[in-house]
Amino acid sequence: MLRVSGHSERTDVGRQRQANEDSYLARSPLFVVADGMGGAQAGEVASLTAIQAFQGGMPDGNPEVAIERMIATANRNIHEQAHSDPSLAGMGTTITVAAVDSEAERVVIGHVGDSRAYRLRDGIIQRLTKDHSLVEEMRRRGQITEEQAEDHPQRSIITRALGPEPEVQADLQSVDADPGDIFLLCSDGLTTMIGDDRIREILMGATSLDAAARTLVDEANRAGGRDNITVIVFQVEDPSNPIPRGEQPTMVRSGASARAARHQAGPGRGPRRGRVVAGILAALAVLLILAGGLFFATRQAWFLGTDPAGRVALYQGLPYELPFGIDLYRLKYSSAVQTDSLPEQRQRAVTDHTLRSEDDATSLIEDIESSEGLTG
Ligand code: CA
């Protein structure tokens, strides 16, 4: 079994638009984001009409079939309205729907257009929907790169929407859900302003789902807020093992590991404090390992280089400098051979700073010296 442990949603006009044409619905376990488009108020009408088709909540029966039907209904309602009212002609909207299927421990997702769904699990964010947009199609055909797609001037042109046609093809899928997973639905006003990595960071760092939703919108505005921004975040839990309320959402580990961890938690120690102490200890351990590794490496590693006089030289340590002029290497020996007098291949062995054992490095420098007729 699985259920929604909490959700938070937020919509914002952004910094540059006069009106908010996005609409959303949160009727847990059903969540919908719609991003309308059209002249005058038509975009608002389209997105609002779309979500109205979901207002009754999830009906019984197969959730995938139900979502597909509700999307078809939304499309038909918008299409008919656009035809009966000239001021609404040509209006359309995206739609992204997510419904938690408790029994099957899955989330059913339906979408049309470029509003997206994401899942954050164990620190990894995954985009669950494929944009129905011109730019995404060009990217999939290999005509443009991922980077070019990100700031393509035509990235807001969508190739599928609710409203323009009497019938619409929605993408439907079921994704598995583990306790602790966080899902995000959003309009493109978020994703054209901030990248997936940043979205992940915000979700990971947020102290609550409310804080996550708020920060996502704030960051999109800070990045320019060129479009309306709508976000819905929700988290799922195992009803027999609920997520402690007031806990930072991403501190909750998913699935079996979370259950195991909770069973092991000792008495008389608050989970948060225990976790902080564990965190500090883990950080100290990592630092010790790093420092130890660095010390070991600076003793064990050798490399050839060129000394300040341009001669082939033997160094102990790592070929790096830390800030504040701290070198991780020491000059152990300078030969009489000028690096730039060596044949090209030999020069490379001296300048590429390959790490070697002491024996290797010593024999290489001896080899160089003997080939230059300096020693025998
Ligand atoms: Ca938009």
mmCIF file of N, CA and C and ligand atoms in Angstrom, residues 22 35 188-189 227, ligand 1:
data_model
loop_
_atom_site.group_PDB
_atom_site.id
_atom_site.type_symbol
_atom_site.label_atom_id
_atom_site.label_comp_id
_atom_site.label_asym_id
_atom_site.label_seq_id
_atom_site.Cartn_x
_atom_site.Cartn_y
_atom_site.Cartn_z
ATOM 1 N N ASP A 22 -2.026 29.699 -16.228
ATOM 2 C CA ASP A 22 -1.893 28.346 -15.677
ATOM 3 C C ASP A 22 -3.053 28.061 -14.728
ATOM 4 N N ASP A 35 -1.479 24.492 -18.568
ATOM 5 C CA ASP A 35 -0.850 25.751 -18.976
ATOM 6 C C ASP A 35 -1.542 26.216 -20.260
ATOM 7 N N ASP A 188 5.881 25.002 -17.931
ATOM 8 C CA ASP A 188 7.198 25.322 -18.508
ATOM 9 C C ASP A 188 7.757 26.641 -17.990
ATOM 10 N N GLY A 189 6.957 27.410 -17.295
ATOM 11 C CA GLY A 189 7.477 28.628 -16.666
ATOM 12 C C GLY A 189 8.538 28.321 -15.622
ATOM 13 N N ASP A 227 7.544 33.617 -17.703
ATOM 14 C CA ASP A 227 6.244 32.995 -17.958
ATOM 15 C C ASP A 227 5.573 32.685 -16.613
HETATM 16 CA CA CA B 1 3.650 28.520 -20.107
#
